PDB file of N, CA and C in Angstrom:
ATOM      1  N   UNK I   1     104.347 119.294  72.938  1.00 71.00           N
ATOM      2  CA  UNK I   1     105.640 119.903  73.188  1.00 71.00           C
ATOM      3  C   UNK I   1     106.718 118.911  72.768  1.00 71.00           C
ATOM      4  N   UNK I   2     107.735 119.402  72.103  1.00 90.00           N
ATOM      5  CA  UNK I   2     108.797 118.564  71.567  1.00 90.00           C
ATOM      6  C   UNK I   2     109.556 117.807  72.656  1.00 90.00           C
ATOM      7  N   UNK I   3     109.755 118.434  73.804  1.00 91.00           N
ATOM      8  CA  UNK I   3     110.486 117.779  74.890  1.00 91.00           C
ATOM      9  C   UNK I   3     109.761 116.524  75.347  1.00 91.00           C
ATOM     10  N   UNK I   4     108.419 116.556  75.368  1.00 92.00           N
ATOM     11  CA  UNK I   4     107.650 115.386  75.796  1.00 92.00           C
ATOM     12  C   UNK I   4     107.909 114.227  74.847  1.00 92.00           C
ATOM     13  N   UNK I   5     107.906 114.501  73.552  1.00 93.00           N
ATOM     14  CA  UNK I   5     108.138 113.446  72.564  1.00 93.00           C
ATOM     15  C   UNK I   5     109.517 112.827  72.749  1.00 93.00           C
ATOM     16  N   UNK I   6     110.496 113.637  73.062  1.00 95.00           N
ATOM     17  CA  UNK I   6     111.863 113.142  73.247  1.00 95.00           C
ATOM     18  C   UNK I   6     111.954 112.222  74.454  1.00 95.00           C
ATOM     19  N   UNK I   7     111.404 112.640  75.598  1.00 94.00           N
ATOM     20  CA  UNK I   7     111.513 111.805  76.800  1.00 94.00           C
ATOM     21  C   UNK I   7     110.705 110.517  76.659  1.00 94.00           C
ATOM     22  N   UNK I   8     109.608 110.573  75.927  1.00 94.00           N
ATOM     23  CA  UNK I   8     108.824 109.354  75.706  1.00 94.00           C
ATOM     24  C   UNK I   8     109.565 108.410  74.759  1.00 94.00           C
ATOM     25  N   UNK I   9     110.127 108.958  73.692  1.00 94.00           N
ATOM     26  CA  UNK I   9     110.855 108.135  72.725  1.00 94.00           C
ATOM     27  C   UNK I   9     112.090 107.505  73.364  1.00 94.00           C
ATOM     28  N   UNK I  10     112.717 108.222  74.284  1.00 96.00           N
ATOM     29  CA  UNK I  10     113.896 107.700  74.982  1.00 96.00           C
ATOM     30  C   UNK I  10     113.509 106.666  76.039  1.00 96.00           C
ATOM     31  N   UNK I  11     112.215 106.567  76.338  1.00 95.00           N
ATOM     32  CA  UNK I  11     111.754 105.579  77.302  1.00 95.00           C
ATOM     33  C   UNK I  11     111.799 106.031  78.749  1.00 95.00           C
ATOM     34  N   UNK I  12     112.011 107.327  78.970  1.00 95.00           N
ATOM     35  CA  UNK I  12     112.063 107.838  80.344  1.00 95.00           C
ATOM     36  C   UNK I  12     110.683 107.925  80.983  1.00 95.00           C
ATOM     37  N   UNK I  13     109.669 108.242  80.171  1.00 94.00           N
ATOM     38  CA  UNK I  13     108.309 108.422  80.691  1.00 94.00           C
ATOM     39  C   UNK I  13     107.337 107.673  79.781  1.00 94.00           C
ATOM     40  N   UNK I  14     106.554 106.736  80.337  1.00 94.00           N
ATOM     41  CA  UNK I  14     105.599 105.996  79.499  1.00 94.00           C
ATOM     42  C   UNK I  14     104.421 106.872  79.072  1.00 94.00           C
ATOM     43  N   UNK I  15     103.745 106.444  78.019  1.00 93.00           N
ATOM     44  CA  UNK I  15     102.584 107.179  77.502  1.00 93.00           C
ATOM     45  C   UNK I  15     101.481 107.315  78.552  1.00 93.00           C
ATOM     46  N   UNK I  16     101.427 106.375  79.492  1.00 95.00           N
ATOM     47  CA  UNK I  16     100.363 106.393  80.501  1.00 95.00           C
ATOM     48  C   UNK I  16     100.526 107.522  81.524  1.00 95.00           C
ATOM     49  N   UNK I  17     101.703 108.138  81.556  1.00 95.00           N
ATOM     50  CA  UNK I  17     101.967 109.217  82.508  1.00 95.00           C
ATOM     51  C   UNK I  17     101.755 110.560  81.811  1.00 95.00           C
ATOM     52  N   UNK I  18     100.788 111.357  82.284  1.00 94.00           N
ATOM     53  CA  UNK I  18     100.568 112.661  81.646  1.00 94.00           C
ATOM     54  C   UNK I  18     101.683 113.649  82.011  1.00 94.00           C
ATOM     55  N   UNK I  19     102.113 114.402  81.046  1.00 94.00           N
ATOM     56  CA  UNK I  19     103.130 115.431  81.269  1.00 94.00           C
ATOM     57  C   UNK I  19     102.486 116.794  81.070  1.00 94.00           C
ATOM     58  N   UNK I  20     102.805 117.723  81.954  1.00 92.00           N
ATOM     59  CA  UNK I  20     102.254 119.075  81.875  1.00 92.00           C
ATOM     60  C   UNK I  20     103.365 120.088  82.113  1.00 92.00           C
ATOM     61  N   UNK I  21     103.220 121.246  81.510  1.00 89.00           N
ATOM     62  CA  UNK I  21     104.151 122.346  81.737  1.00 89.00           C
ATOM     63  C   UNK I  21     103.419 123.416  82.533  1.00 89.00           C
ATOM     64  N   UNK I  22     104.019 123.856  83.616  1.00 86.00           N
ATOM     65  CA  UNK I  22     103.415 124.895  84.450  1.00 86.00           C
ATOM     66  C   UNK I  22     104.344 126.097  84.497  1.00 86.00           C
ATOM     67  N   UNK I  23     103.896 127.200  83.930  1.00 85.00           N
ATOM     68  CA  UNK I  23     104.698 128.418  83.964  1.00 85.00           C
ATOM     69  C   UNK I  23     104.554 129.060  85.338  1.00 85.00           C
ATOM     70  N   UNK I  24     105.627 129.592  85.863  1.00 79.00           N
ATOM     71  CA  UNK I  24     105.555 130.213  87.188  1.00 79.00           C
ATOM     72  C   UNK I  24     106.111 131.618  87.192  1.00 79.00           C
ATOM     73  N   UNK I  25     106.305 132.191  86.036  1.00 82.00           N
ATOM     74  CA  UNK I  25     106.738 133.574  85.961  1.00 82.00           C
ATOM     75  C   UNK I  25     108.239 133.735  86.020  1.00 82.00           C
ATOM     76  N   UNK I  26     108.661 134.957  86.134  1.00 82.00           N
ATOM     77  CA  UNK I  26     110.081 135.281  86.146  1.00 82.00           C
ATOM     78  C   UNK I  26     110.647 135.130  87.556  1.00 82.00           C
ATOM     79  N   UNK I  27     111.798 134.519  87.644  1.00 79.00           N
ATOM     80  CA  UNK I  27     112.471 134.356  88.929  1.00 79.00           C
ATOM     81  C   UNK I  27     113.382 135.561  89.143  1.00 79.00           C
ATOM     82  N   UNK I  28     113.251 136.189  90.306  1.00 82.00           N
ATOM     83  CA  UNK I  28     114.042 137.377  90.615  1.00 82.00           C
ATOM     84  C   UNK I  28     115.037 137.078  91.724  1.00 82.00           C
ATOM     85  N   UNK I  29     116.190 137.729  91.643  1.00 79.00           N
ATOM     86  CA  UNK I  29     117.192 137.610  92.689  1.00 79.00           C
ATOM     87  C   UNK I  29     116.853 138.517  93.859  1.00 79.00           C
ATOM     88  N   UNK I  30     117.694 138.494  94.891  1.00 80.00           N
ATOM     89  CA  UNK I  30     117.453 139.332  96.070  1.00 80.00           C
ATOM     90  C   UNK I  30     117.444 140.814  95.720  1.00 80.00           C
ATOM     91  N   UNK I  31     118.128 141.161  94.631  1.00 86.00           N
ATOM     92  CA  UNK I  31     118.173 142.558  94.205  1.00 86.00           C
ATOM     93  C   UNK I  31     116.943 142.974  93.400  1.00 86.00           C
ATOM     94  N   UNK I  32     116.011 142.027  93.188  1.00 87.00           N
ATOM     95  CA  UNK I  32     114.796 142.328  92.446  1.00 87.00           C
ATOM     96  C   UNK I  32     114.952 142.256  90.942  1.00 87.00           C
ATOM     97  N   UNK I  33     116.133 141.892  90.474  1.00 86.00           N
ATOM     98  CA  UNK I  33     116.386 141.781  89.036  1.00 86.00           C
ATOM     99  C   UNK I  33     116.278 140.319  88.607  1.00 86.00           C
ATOM    100  N   UNK I  34     115.909 140.082  87.338  1.00 85.00           N
ATOM    101  CA  UNK I  34     115.792 138.701  86.854  1.00 85.00           C
ATOM    102  C   UNK I  34     117.134 137.967  86.907  1.00 85.00           C
ATOM    103  N   UNK I  35     117.057 136.658  87.178  1.00 80.00           N
ATOM    104  CA  UNK I  35     118.268 135.836  87.137  1.00 80.00           C
ATOM    105  C   UNK I  35     118.806 135.800  85.717  1.00 80.00           C
ATOM    106  N   UNK I  36     120.102 135.771  85.603  1.00 76.00           N
ATOM    107  CA  UNK I  36     120.746 135.645  84.302  1.00 76.00           C
ATOM    108  C   UNK I  36     121.381 134.264  84.257  1.00 76.00           C
ATOM    109  N   UNK I  37     120.696 133.329  83.604  1.00 74.00           N
ATOM    110  CA  UNK I  37     121.150 131.942  83.609  1.00 74.00           C
ATOM    111  C   UNK I  37     122.519 131.775  82.969  1.00 74.00           C
ATOM    112  N   UNK I  38     122.813 132.536  81.948  1.00 78.00           N
ATOM    113  CA  UNK I  38     124.113 132.393  81.282  1.00 78.00           C
ATOM    114  C   UNK I  38     125.255 132.916  82.137  1.00 78.00           C
ATOM    115  N   UNK I  39     124.943 133.811  83.058  1.00 76.00           N
ATOM    116  CA  UNK I  39     125.976 134.354  83.944  1.00 76.00           C
ATOM    117  C   UNK I  39     126.201 133.440  85.152  1.00 76.00           C
ATOM    118  N   UNK I  40     125.356 132.406  85.285  1.00 75.00           N
ATOM    119  CA  UNK I  40     125.521 131.451  86.373  1.00 75.00           C
ATOM    120  C   UNK I  40     124.992 131.918  87.709  1.00 75.00           C
ATOM    121  N   UNK I  41     124.167 132.944  87.725  1.00 69.00           N
ATOM    122  CA  UNK I  41     123.674 133.484  88.986  1.00 69.00           C
ATOM    123  C   UNK I  41     122.348 132.903  89.428  1.00 69.00           C
ATOM    124  N   UNK I  42     122.054 131.680  89.025  1.00 77.00           N
ATOM    125  CA  UNK I  42     120.762 131.090  89.370  1.00 77.00           C
ATOM    126  C   UNK I  42     120.828 130.286  90.662  1.00 77.00           C
ATOM    127  N   UNK I  43     119.661 129.979  91.189  1.00 76.00           N
ATOM    128  CA  UNK I  43     119.532 129.180  92.408  1.00 76.00           C
ATOM    129  C   UNK I  43     119.110 127.774  91.997  1.00 76.00           C
ATOM    130  N   UNK I  44     119.701 126.775  92.615  1.00 83.00           N
ATOM    131  CA  UNK I  44     119.321 125.398  92.304  1.00 83.00           C
ATOM    132  C   UNK I  44     117.952 125.109  92.903  1.00 83.00           C
ATOM    133  N   UNK I  45     117.163 124.305  92.192  1.00 85.00           N
ATOM    134  CA  UNK I  45     115.813 123.981  92.647  1.00 85.00           C
ATOM    135  C   UNK I  45     115.834 123.355  94.035  1.00 85.00           C
ATOM    136  N   UNK I  46     116.762 122.460  94.293  1.00 91.00           N
ATOM    137  CA  UNK I  46     116.847 121.814  95.612  1.00 91.00           C
ATOM    138  C   UNK I  46     117.053 122.854  96.706  1.00 91.00           C
ATOM    139  N   UNK I  47     117.901 123.845  96.448  1.00 89.00           N
ATOM    140  CA  UNK I  47     118.138 124.902  97.435  1.00 89.00           C
ATOM    141  C   UNK I  47     116.883 125.752  97.640  1.00 89.00           C
ATOM    142  N   UNK I  48     116.184 126.030  96.554  1.00 86.00           N
ATOM    143  CA  UNK I  48     114.950 126.809  96.633  1.00 86.00           C
ATOM    144  C   UNK I  48     113.894 126.071  97.453  1.00 86.00           C
ATOM    145  N   UNK I  49     113.757 124.771  97.222  1.00 90.00           N
ATOM    146  CA  UNK I  49     112.784 123.977  97.975  1.00 90.00           C
ATOM    147  C   UNK I  49     113.168 123.873  99.445  1.00 90.00           C
ATOM    148  N   UNK I  50     114.459 123.702  99.726  1.00 93.00           N
ATOM    149  CA  UNK I  50     114.918 123.660 101.120  1.00 93.00           C
ATOM    150  C   UNK I  50     114.587 124.960 101.844  1.00 93.00           C
ATOM    151  N   UNK I  51     114.820 126.078 101.166  1.00 92.00           N
ATOM    152  CA  UNK I  51     114.520 127.391 101.750  1.00 92.00           C
ATOM    153  C   UNK I  51     113.021 127.539 102.007  1.00 92.00           C
ATOM    154  N   UNK I  52     112.202 127.081 101.057  1.00 92.00           N
ATOM    155  CA  UNK I  52     110.749 127.165 101.224  1.00 92.00           C
ATOM    156  C   UNK I  52     110.289 126.335 102.421  1.00 92.00           C
ATOM    157  N   UNK I  53     110.835 125.128 102.569  1.00 91.00           N
ATOM    158  CA  UNK I  53     110.474 124.281 103.709  1.00 91.00           C
ATOM    159  C   UNK I  53     110.889 124.921 105.028  1.00 91.00           C
ATOM    160  N   UNK I  54     112.079 125.479 105.056  1.00 92.00           N
ATOM    161  CA  UNK I  54     112.570 126.114 106.280  1.00 92.00           C
ATOM    162  C   UNK I  54     111.682 127.293 106.671  1.00 92.00           C
ATOM    163  N   UNK I  55     111.310 128.103 105.693  1.00 93.00           N
ATOM    164  CA  UNK I  55     110.434 129.244 105.986  1.00 93.00           C
ATOM    165  C   UNK I  55     109.061 128.784 106.456  1.00 93.00           C
ATOM    166  N   UNK I  56     108.542 127.721 105.838  1.00 91.00           N
ATOM    167  CA  UNK I  56     107.237 127.196 106.243  1.00 91.00           C
ATOM    168  C   UNK I  56     107.296 126.676 107.672  1.00 91.00           C
ATOM    169  N   UNK I  57     108.353 125.953 108.005  1.00 90.00           N
ATOM    170  CA  UNK I  57     108.496 125.423 109.367  1.00 90.00           C
ATOM    171  C   UNK I  57     108.608 126.549 110.389  1.00 90.00           C
ATOM    172  N   UNK I  58     109.353 127.592 110.032  1.00 91.00           N
ATOM    173  CA  UNK I  58     109.481 128.738 110.931  1.00 91.00           C
ATOM    174  C   UNK I  58     108.122 129.388 111.187  1.00 91.00           C
ATOM    175  N   UNK I  59     107.353 129.556 110.132  1.00 93.00           N
ATOM    176  CA  UNK I  59     106.035 130.168 110.248  1.00 93.00           C
ATOM    177  C   UNK I  59     105.096 129.297 111.088  1.00 93.00           C
ATOM    178  N   UNK I  60     105.116 127.991 110.839  1.00 92.00           N
ATOM    179  CA  UNK I  60     104.279 127.073 111.621  1.00 92.00           C
ATOM    180  C   UNK I  60     104.694 127.114 113.088  1.00 92.00           C
ATOM    181  N   UNK I  61     105.998 127.153 113.359  1.00 91.00           N
ATOM    182  CA  UNK I  61     106.496 127.206 114.743  1.00 91.00           C
ATOM    183  C   UNK I  61     106.055 128.493 115.438  1.00 91.00           C
ATOM    184  N   UNK I  62     106.057 129.610 114.697  1.00 93.00           N
ATOM    185  CA  UNK I  62     105.606 130.884 115.276  1.00 93.00           C
ATOM    186  C   UNK I  62     104.121 130.835 115.630  1.00 93.00           C
ATOM    187  N   UNK I  63     103.329 130.248 114.739  1.00 92.00           N
ATOM    188  CA  UNK I  63     101.878 130.207 114.935  1.00 92.00           C
ATOM    189  C   UNK I  63     101.460 129.126 115.931  1.00 92.00           C
ATOM    190  N   UNK I  64     102.322 128.116 116.119  1.00 91.00           N
ATOM    191  CA  UNK I  64     102.014 126.990 117.006  1.00 91.00           C
ATOM    192  C   UNK I  64     103.194 126.729 117.938  1.00 91.00           C
ATOM    193  N   UNK I  65     103.454 127.621 118.891  1.00 89.00           N
ATOM    194  CA  UNK I  65     104.646 127.483 119.740  1.00 89.00           C
ATOM    195  C   UNK I  65     104.667 126.213 120.592  1.00 89.00           C
ATOM    196  N   UNK I  66     103.519 125.595 120.820  1.00 91.00           N
ATOM    197  CA  UNK I  66     103.462 124.382 121.638  1.00 91.00           C
ATOM    198  C   UNK I  66     103.626 123.097 120.824  1.00 91.00           C
ATOM    199  N   UNK I  67     103.802 123.223 119.506  1.00 89.00           N
ATOM    200  CA  UNK I  67     103.925 122.036 118.666  1.00 89.00           C
ATOM    201  C   UNK I  67     105.247 121.327 118.956  1.00 89.00           C
ATOM    202  N   UNK I  68     105.196 120.010 119.195  1.00 89.00           N
ATOM    203  CA  UNK I  68     106.433 119.261 119.444  1.00 89.00           C
ATOM    204  C   UNK I  68     107.363 119.294 118.222  1.00 89.00           C
ATOM    205  N   UNK I  69     108.654 119.228 118.468  1.00 86.00           N
ATOM    206  CA  UNK I  69     109.652 119.318 117.399  1.00 86.00           C
ATOM    207  C   UNK I  69     109.469 118.228 116.350  1.00 86.00           C
ATOM    208  N   UNK I  70     109.124 117.002 116.782  1.00 87.00           N
ATOM    209  CA  UNK I  70     108.953 115.924 115.806  1.00 87.00           C
ATOM    210  C   UNK I  70     107.751 116.177 114.892  1.00 87.00           C
ATOM    211  N   UNK I  71     106.704 116.806 115.409  1.00 86.00           N
ATOM    212  CA  UNK I  71     105.550 117.174 114.582  1.00 86.00           C
ATOM    213  C   UNK I  71     105.935 118.279 113.614  1.00 86.00           C
ATOM    214  N   UNK I  72     106.683 119.235 114.109  1.00 82.00           N
ATOM    215  CA  UNK I  72     107.126 120.352 113.272  1.00 82.00           C
ATOM    216  C   UNK I  72     107.983 119.848 112.119  1.00 82.00           C
ATOM    217  N   UNK I  73     108.808 118.857 112.375  1.00 82.00           N
ATOM    218  CA  UNK I  73     109.693 118.308 111.342  1.00 82.00           C
ATOM    219  C   UNK I  73     108.889 117.662 110.216  1.00 82.00           C
ATOM    220  N   UNK I  74     107.693 117.198 110.515  1.00 81.00           N
ATOM    221  CA  UNK I  74     106.836 116.583 109.490  1.00 81.00           C
ATOM    222  C   UNK I  74     106.184 117.632 108.600  1.00 81.00           C
ATOM    223  N   UNK I  75     106.232 118.885 109.006  1.00 74.00           N
ATOM    224  CA  UNK I  75     105.624 119.967 108.236  1.00 74.00           C
ATOM    225  C   UNK I  75     106.310 120.080 106.891  1.00 74.00           C
ATOM    226  N   UNK I  76     105.518 120.194 105.861  1.00 65.00           N
ATOM    227  CA  UNK I  76     106.080 120.358 104.533  1.00 65.00           C
ATOM    228  C   UNK I  76     105.898 119.130 103.771  1.00 65.00           C
TER     229      UNK I  76
END
């Protein structure tokens, strides 16, 4: 992949580090329609990960109501 050659040539990633591309399909908005990146309606990765962690913690808390809060915070 051309992007790999660029980051290696720029010195960002050494040859010893393997780079892989993982496709994850189309990202859909709450309305079920694909995000339109040029229209600026996308979600930032950090926000997406925060939401995923919050949902995971909520689910763990539901399934384990006796789990201490500090243990729950380590979830994720």
